[in-house]
Structure formats: C-alpha cells, structure tokens
XYZ file of C-alpha atoms in Angstrom:
385
model
C -34.980 -157.138 9.703
C -36.690 -156.783 7.330
C -36.256 -153.311 5.924
C -39.369 -150.510 4.715
C -40.050 -147.087 4.217
C -40.468 -148.010 8.265
C -37.245 -148.811 8.957
C -35.458 -146.795 10.948
C -31.947 -145.089 9.453
C -28.897 -145.107 11.412
C -26.169 -142.840 9.859
C -22.319 -142.889 11.049
C -20.737 -139.627 10.462
C -22.437 -135.477 9.824
C -19.855 -134.805 6.768
C -20.306 -134.872 3.323
C -21.278 -137.829 2.519
C -22.571 -138.523 6.234
C -25.300 -135.378 5.928
C -25.760 -137.156 1.995
C -27.012 -139.924 3.044
C -29.291 -139.112 5.356
C -30.686 -136.070 3.376
C -31.360 -139.368 0.682
C -33.027 -141.743 3.319
C -35.479 -138.594 4.900
C -36.770 -137.630 2.102
C -38.389 -141.657 1.301
C -39.896 -140.846 4.667
C -37.384 -143.009 6.892
C -36.864 -141.450 10.051
C -32.820 -140.802 10.543
C -30.023 -140.260 13.125
C -27.096 -139.037 12.646
C -25.025 -139.914 14.901
C -20.530 -137.822 15.272
C -18.246 -137.585 17.897
C -18.714 -133.748 17.556
C -21.018 -131.717 18.537
C -19.742 -129.285 15.811
C -20.177 -131.351 12.763
C -23.334 -132.068 14.151
C -23.749 -128.214 14.020
C -22.165 -128.162 11.128
C -24.249 -130.685 9.030
C -27.830 -129.688 10.879
C -27.048 -126.259 9.166
C -25.696 -127.140 5.485
C -29.336 -129.105 5.596
C -31.291 -126.482 6.272
C -29.290 -124.088 3.233
C -29.400 -127.157 0.585
C -33.275 -127.589 1.832
C -33.849 -123.770 1.640
C -32.070 -123.863 -1.779
C -33.854 -126.520 -3.316
C -36.910 -124.621 -2.234
C -35.857 -121.243 -3.983
C -35.710 -124.115 -7.295
C -39.099 -125.330 -7.498
C -37.808 -128.945 -6.945
C -39.361 -129.762 -3.395
C -42.289 -127.076 -1.243
C -41.550 -125.192 1.730
C -44.008 -128.625 3.944
C -41.688 -130.992 2.168
C -38.446 -129.651 3.027
C -39.374 -128.969 7.307
C -40.745 -132.793 7.059
C -36.900 -133.353 5.923
C -35.104 -131.322 8.448
C -38.061 -131.907 10.732
C -37.912 -136.094 10.392
C -33.734 -136.351 10.688
C -32.484 -135.726 14.702
C -28.330 -135.796 15.861
C -26.411 -136.906 18.379
C -22.820 -137.858 20.174
C -24.539 -140.897 21.559
C -24.158 -144.079 20.546
C -27.184 -145.214 21.947
C -29.710 -143.454 19.642
C -28.806 -145.872 16.948
C -30.326 -148.508 19.048
C -34.125 -148.469 16.934
C -32.319 -148.551 13.943
C -32.433 -150.948 12.026
C -29.859 -149.701 8.936
C -27.235 -148.082 10.153
C -24.714 -146.888 7.867
C -21.143 -145.895 8.157
C -19.937 -142.525 6.685
C -16.458 -142.059 8.719
C -12.707 -141.621 7.907
C -11.438 -144.067 5.527
C -9.441 -146.220 7.625
C -10.500 -150.211 9.096
C -9.039 -149.342 12.698
C -11.262 -146.335 12.640
C -14.466 -148.201 11.293
C -14.211 -151.883 13.159
C -13.493 -150.251 16.232
C -16.937 -147.631 16.033
C -18.795 -150.937 14.420
C -17.531 -152.960 18.010
C -19.653 -150.371 19.766
C -22.516 -150.328 17.660
C -23.223 -154.623 17.582
C -23.099 -153.267 21.563
C -25.936 -151.315 21.121
C -28.528 -152.735 18.417
C -30.819 -155.599 17.381
C -29.136 -158.547 16.720
C -31.310 -158.379 13.197
C -30.120 -154.800 12.693
C -28.287 -154.217 9.405
C -24.804 -152.675 8.904
C -23.561 -151.394 6.176
C -19.807 -149.130 5.481
C -20.353 -146.325 2.312
C -16.623 -146.875 2.263
C -15.591 -147.021 -1.683
C -12.049 -148.960 -0.895
C -11.523 -150.595 1.915
C -12.657 -154.654 1.914
C -15.906 -155.025 3.108
C -15.288 -158.907 4.511
C -12.425 -157.501 6.471
C -15.007 -154.520 8.566
C -16.397 -157.838 8.612
C -14.576 -160.128 10.594
C -13.665 -157.886 13.155
C -17.948 -158.286 14.678
C -19.728 -160.909 16.471
C -22.350 -160.686 13.677
C -20.565 -160.327 10.027
C -23.154 -161.710 8.347
C -25.696 -158.381 8.758
C -23.205 -156.517 7.222
C -22.473 -155.310 3.757
C -20.729 -151.933 1.507
C -23.339 -149.375 0.657
C -21.282 -147.171 -0.761
C -23.106 -144.136 -2.471
C -21.132 -141.206 -4.180
C -20.616 -137.972 -3.989
C -22.799 -135.327 -3.396
C -24.720 -138.473 -2.482
C -28.775 -136.879 -3.031
C -27.527 -136.102 -6.993
C -25.558 -139.398 -7.593
C -27.954 -142.037 -8.741
C -25.257 -144.579 -8.259
C -25.147 -146.941 -5.276
C -22.409 -150.514 -4.859
C -23.672 -152.927 -3.155
C -21.147 -154.746 -1.879
C -21.704 -157.922 -0.196
C -18.702 -159.676 2.061
C -17.906 -163.829 0.923
C -20.206 -164.245 4.888
C -22.923 -161.847 3.879
C -25.799 -163.659 3.975
C -27.777 -165.003 2.061
C -31.185 -162.692 0.226
C -29.886 -159.436 2.344
C -28.177 -158.315 -1.002
C -31.639 -158.603 -2.726
C -33.221 -156.409 0.399
C -30.562 -153.480 0.607
C -30.914 -153.151 -3.341
C -34.226 -152.851 -2.955
C -33.984 -150.747 -0.611
C -32.312 -148.094 -2.605
C -34.076 -148.718 -5.515
C -37.167 -147.115 -3.571
C -34.573 -143.824 -2.612
C -34.657 -143.530 -5.994
C -31.475 -145.076 -6.674
C -29.331 -147.232 -9.318
C -28.027 -149.729 -6.819
C -25.171 -152.005 -9.323
C -24.241 -155.262 -7.637
C -20.147 -154.970 -7.433
C -17.470 -158.534 -5.810
C -15.533 -157.754 -2.299
C -12.288 -156.232 -3.494
C -10.257 -153.371 -4.130
C -12.154 -150.313 -5.728
C -15.061 -152.231 -5.891
C -16.114 -150.987 -9.882
C -15.802 -147.481 -9.945
C -12.930 -146.713 -8.641
C -10.957 -149.598 -9.720
C -11.235 -149.087 -13.117
C -11.601 -145.857 -12.171
C -7.904 -145.119 -11.350
C -6.258 -144.680 -14.998
C -8.287 -141.739 -15.754
C -6.168 -140.081 -12.739
C -2.628 -142.323 -12.931
C -2.922 -142.757 -16.391
C -3.429 -138.600 -15.852
C -1.028 -138.689 -13.750
C 1.744 -139.823 -15.702
C 1.206 -138.125 -18.588
C 2.678 -134.657 -16.269
C 4.617 -135.999 -14.846
C 6.932 -137.741 -18.149
C 6.347 -134.221 -19.108
C 5.046 -134.452 -21.953
C 1.497 -132.563 -21.259
C 0.099 -129.956 -18.058
C -2.379 -129.667 -16.241
C -4.367 -127.824 -18.038
C -3.780 -129.549 -21.876
C -4.087 -132.649 -19.916
C -8.148 -131.888 -18.342
C -8.284 -129.795 -21.917
C -7.696 -133.338 -24.124
C -9.961 -134.653 -21.611
C -12.596 -132.666 -22.179
C -12.389 -132.117 -25.996
C -11.498 -135.563 -27.370
C -13.507 -137.852 -24.495
C -16.114 -135.027 -23.580
C -15.997 -135.680 -19.923
C -17.654 -133.408 -17.741
C -14.397 -132.181 -15.480
C -10.529 -132.950 -16.605
C -8.090 -135.576 -14.471
C -7.185 -132.941 -12.464
C -10.074 -130.664 -11.393
C -11.668 -133.687 -10.224
C -9.159 -134.674 -8.091
C -8.984 -131.226 -6.600
C -12.811 -131.425 -6.681
C -12.873 -134.486 -5.197
C -9.448 -133.784 -2.363
C -6.180 -135.418 -2.553
C -6.424 -135.869 1.304
C -9.788 -138.466 0.008
C -8.562 -138.758 -3.960
C -4.809 -140.701 -3.372
C -5.669 -142.294 -0.398
C -7.950 -144.200 -2.368
C -5.384 -144.475 -4.892
C -2.741 -145.567 -2.071
C -5.195 -148.267 -0.350
C -6.081 -150.682 -4.077
C -3.307 -150.250 -5.115
C -1.706 -151.760 -1.390
C -4.817 -154.044 -1.221
C -3.347 -155.909 -5.455
C -0.618 -155.925 -3.627
C 1.004 -153.646 -5.273
C -0.060 -154.423 -9.114
C 1.450 -151.270 -10.958
C -1.487 -150.444 -12.850
C -2.340 -148.980 -10.299
C 0.482 -146.803 -8.297
C 0.059 -143.850 -6.876
C 1.542 -140.771 -8.240
C 4.359 -139.080 -5.910
C 3.558 -135.541 -7.225
C -0.048 -136.148 -5.969
C 1.022 -137.729 -2.922
C 3.253 -134.463 -2.527
C 0.329 -131.424 -2.547
C -1.420 -134.573 -0.005
C 1.370 -133.620 2.515
C 1.542 -129.426 2.053
C -2.123 -129.719 2.760
C -3.179 -128.714 -0.487
C -5.832 -130.869 -1.164
C -7.898 -128.931 -4.355
C -10.597 -126.568 -3.965
C -11.153 -127.196 -0.552
C -8.094 -125.765 1.096
C -8.049 -122.940 -1.983
C -4.522 -124.844 -3.569
C -4.192 -127.938 -5.489
C -3.068 -129.041 -8.687
C -4.328 -125.733 -9.726
C -5.028 -122.444 -7.537
C -8.453 -121.732 -6.073
C -7.164 -118.036 -4.385
C -8.496 -114.550 -5.520
C -6.978 -112.921 -8.643
C -4.996 -116.263 -9.482
C -3.284 -116.601 -12.964
C -5.367 -120.086 -14.013
C -3.061 -122.274 -16.525
C -3.764 -122.085 -20.018
C -3.908 -125.180 -22.156
C -1.887 -125.745 -25.848
C -4.773 -126.920 -27.809
C -3.199 -128.764 -30.120
C -4.602 -131.276 -31.765
C -2.219 -134.640 -31.765
C -1.242 -134.145 -28.199
C -4.761 -134.325 -27.915
C -5.989 -137.422 -29.073
C -2.680 -138.887 -27.790
C -4.238 -138.304 -24.748
C -7.624 -139.465 -24.555
C -6.047 -142.186 -26.290
C -3.523 -143.217 -23.911
C -6.074 -143.241 -21.139
C -8.905 -144.860 -22.534
C -7.006 -147.773 -23.790
C -6.524 -148.004 -19.045
C -9.342 -147.640 -18.276
C -11.126 -149.965 -21.221
C -8.203 -152.700 -20.466
C -9.678 -152.176 -16.539
C -13.624 -153.064 -17.680
C -12.771 -156.339 -19.775
C -10.168 -157.324 -16.806
C -12.800 -156.434 -14.277
C -15.076 -158.330 -16.741
C -12.515 -162.051 -16.760
C -12.886 -161.293 -12.920
C -16.222 -161.249 -11.709
C -16.183 -158.351 -9.421
C -19.245 -157.014 -11.665
C -21.281 -157.926 -15.370
C -20.594 -156.593 -17.693
C -24.298 -154.247 -17.746
C -23.583 -152.701 -14.090
C -19.890 -151.710 -15.048
C -21.244 -149.615 -17.561
C -24.233 -148.222 -15.856
C -21.814 -146.961 -12.958
C -19.540 -146.068 -15.159
C -22.052 -143.642 -16.843
C -24.421 -142.844 -13.530
C -21.530 -142.657 -10.580
C -18.339 -140.729 -12.585
C -20.406 -139.694 -14.951
C -18.325 -141.006 -17.986
C -19.997 -140.047 -22.155
C -20.408 -143.400 -22.882
C -19.621 -146.607 -20.994
C -16.528 -148.236 -21.417
C -17.631 -151.878 -23.795
C -19.806 -149.221 -25.501
C -16.039 -146.997 -26.227
C -14.353 -150.052 -27.516
C -16.502 -150.983 -30.026
C -16.627 -147.595 -31.328
C -13.230 -147.594 -30.992
C -12.130 -150.895 -32.000
C -10.450 -153.127 -30.081
C -7.965 -153.387 -31.949
C -6.708 -149.726 -32.102
C -7.197 -149.554 -28.488
C -5.309 -153.341 -28.053
C -2.419 -151.723 -29.918
C -2.222 -148.654 -27.430
C -1.856 -150.698 -24.629
C 0.910 -152.836 -26.962
C 2.773 -149.912 -28.108
C 2.982 -148.788 -24.487
C 3.985 -152.104 -23.124
C 7.210 -152.457 -25.610
C 7.806 -148.097 -25.885
C 7.970 -148.625 -21.299
C 8.822 -152.368 -20.215
C 6.965 -151.930 -17.593
C 3.943 -154.430 -16.493
C 1.606 -152.075 -15.786
C 0.829 -151.975 -20.486
C -0.160 -154.939 -20.644
C -3.114 -156.548 -21.871
C -5.532 -157.868 -19.967
C -6.787 -161.498 -20.830
C -10.652 -160.563 -21.309
C -9.254 -157.734 -23.862
C -7.148 -160.683 -25.922
C -9.573 -162.988 -26.754
C -12.473 -160.451 -26.765
C -9.551 -159.852 -29.872
C -9.668 -162.643 -31.564
C -13.657 -163.377 -31.534
C-alpha cells in the first residue's frame, strides 16, 4: 500500500503518546481514528486535544479554521473494526509484549492485507512483536518522542523480516509530517533509549554511593553539561512507571549487561506508586508547599559528576556505532533531537578529548572492578587512529 496524504491513519491507545501522534497526522490532513478500549480514556483524549488546539490558537500558532480542521479529522472509537479502512495503524499502548501481540493479532483480522502496522514501542523488539503476525513483513517500529507534536525526532526500526522498501515509504511519510527520521537497528532501546541509559543509571549510582544528592547531581549536569533538565528532574517528568520499565527491559534484553543495570532506588519509587510529577511525588516533592532540596554548588564535585556520566554516554555512543545500530550522523541527530542533548556525543568526545574519556572509564573500571565501566572496542580503536 502507498503511504501518502490520503492514507487513513489509525492510532491504538488514547493516552498521551497516542493523542500526540494523532494530532500530528491530523494536522497534516490525514483522517485519523483513535481506538481505545476505554470510553473514559477517549473522552479525556478528546478534551485534551480541544484544549491543546485552543492554546495553539491563543499563541497564534494556528488559526481557528486550522484547529477546527484538525479536530474534524479525528474520530474516536472503542471498536477495532473502525480501523478497517486505515492504511497505517500506529500502536501506542502499554509496554508489554504479550499485550501488544494480542492486540495486533486482533487487528489483522479486520484490516486489509496490505495495511502497514507500526509500534511506538521505545524498547521492545520489533521482530518479537512481528513474530505473532500473519504478515510480519508489513510491521515496523515507529518511535515518536513525548510530546509527539513538539519533539521532532522519530526512530524508524525495521525488523529483519520487514518488507524491503517499507522503511523508505514510512520515512518519507514521517518526513512529510515535518519530523526528522533516523534509522535504527532492531536492538534493545534502539538508539536513544540505549545510549541515554547512563544519564539516569550513572546518576542513580552516584546518588546511591552518597557521593552527591539529587539536587547537586541535577545542578552539575545542567551547570557543566548544559543539559536542559537534570536526570532526576527528567525521570520525574517522564514517570518512573515508564522510565524504570524501559531501563529494566533494556537490561533484561541485553542479557543483564551491567552497563544497563537498573537502580533499586528508582524501583522502590515505582513500587510505592511515586511516579514523579504525575503523582505529585517522585525524587522531588511536587505537592503545594513542599520544600525543595538545594544543591551543593561545589565545582570539583560538579565536574566529577559530569565527567563520569558523560564518559558513560560517549562509550555507549561509540559502542552503538561499532555494532551498526545506526550511522554516526543518525546517532548525533537522535541524541540532540530526541532527548535535547546540547551537542552530539561524538562531537562532545572530540571537544573534551577521547583520551580524557578513556582515562575516566579506565579509572572507574580499575576502582570498581566492574565490567560496567569497560571502554568499548570502538573507543579504543578511535583513540589509536
């Protein structure tokens, strides 16, 4: 099936991601059907989209006429049969393989054989989902970043059984939507959620070792790394019900590689239902009147924190390039456009010096004796060249 402006788009899941993806497609003229099992979720989605369009009108970003067109292009349904005329269906439901496979198997019974199926999964293997389909060759990963209407990046991930040519069709459609598409290998976490793990996990390790508290770590990464948000602020913003699960999934799928180890501290927040901003409590307390911790603004400590975290990030960037998960250009684009890093990690490595990165990793490796800190082969080779 050809994918163009006339293609009807189906979105599975009326949550934040599903709503955002639907808004993107509807903005560019597609007729969109949002399907969810919950009438309540659909009503919330409908109301939130109205509020979003009203805000865009107030800010002068869209006209009333354009906003009306976008809202008119979207319909809401609890019936999977409402997707029968959709040429592309994008799933944005819970990060659970069994649930996704069950839903997709039901969808296949109601849609044409040439309709394209895509998942917005951030960490689950595309091949593992496709393996449960009658026509796995029409399945592909299409990972948007939150909030989908604002964040420019989309990771496109074919599996080894995805039809040749489908990747380019999807990439062209996403580009027509004004998004920046990067191609990723079907590997745990793809590009961004693989490489970005140390931003969270190494910060958590520094916290658990009592080297610095959350406010100081956040301050250090913003002050000396110029990140827009610190790791604890960002984990609270994403939600520990999402961020922790992604970390655990990547860790498990990489056969418990310690470079991706989750942290007990974050798991306890998840278990307690303290997901971050959405529940008013996480690493920080967002309740009215709550007192916020203040950082210890010590330059020596701050620079130690950024050097340690950054060395881990750069190491994984080089490792990802070596394993052909993505091109060097796409890795740089993904990290700057998907998680708003102030610069690409390869450019950053050149700026601070590969030898300094290597020495930081080697010292950590020697001090801790853990495989977690091993410099990857690609980094070693780059240092020799």
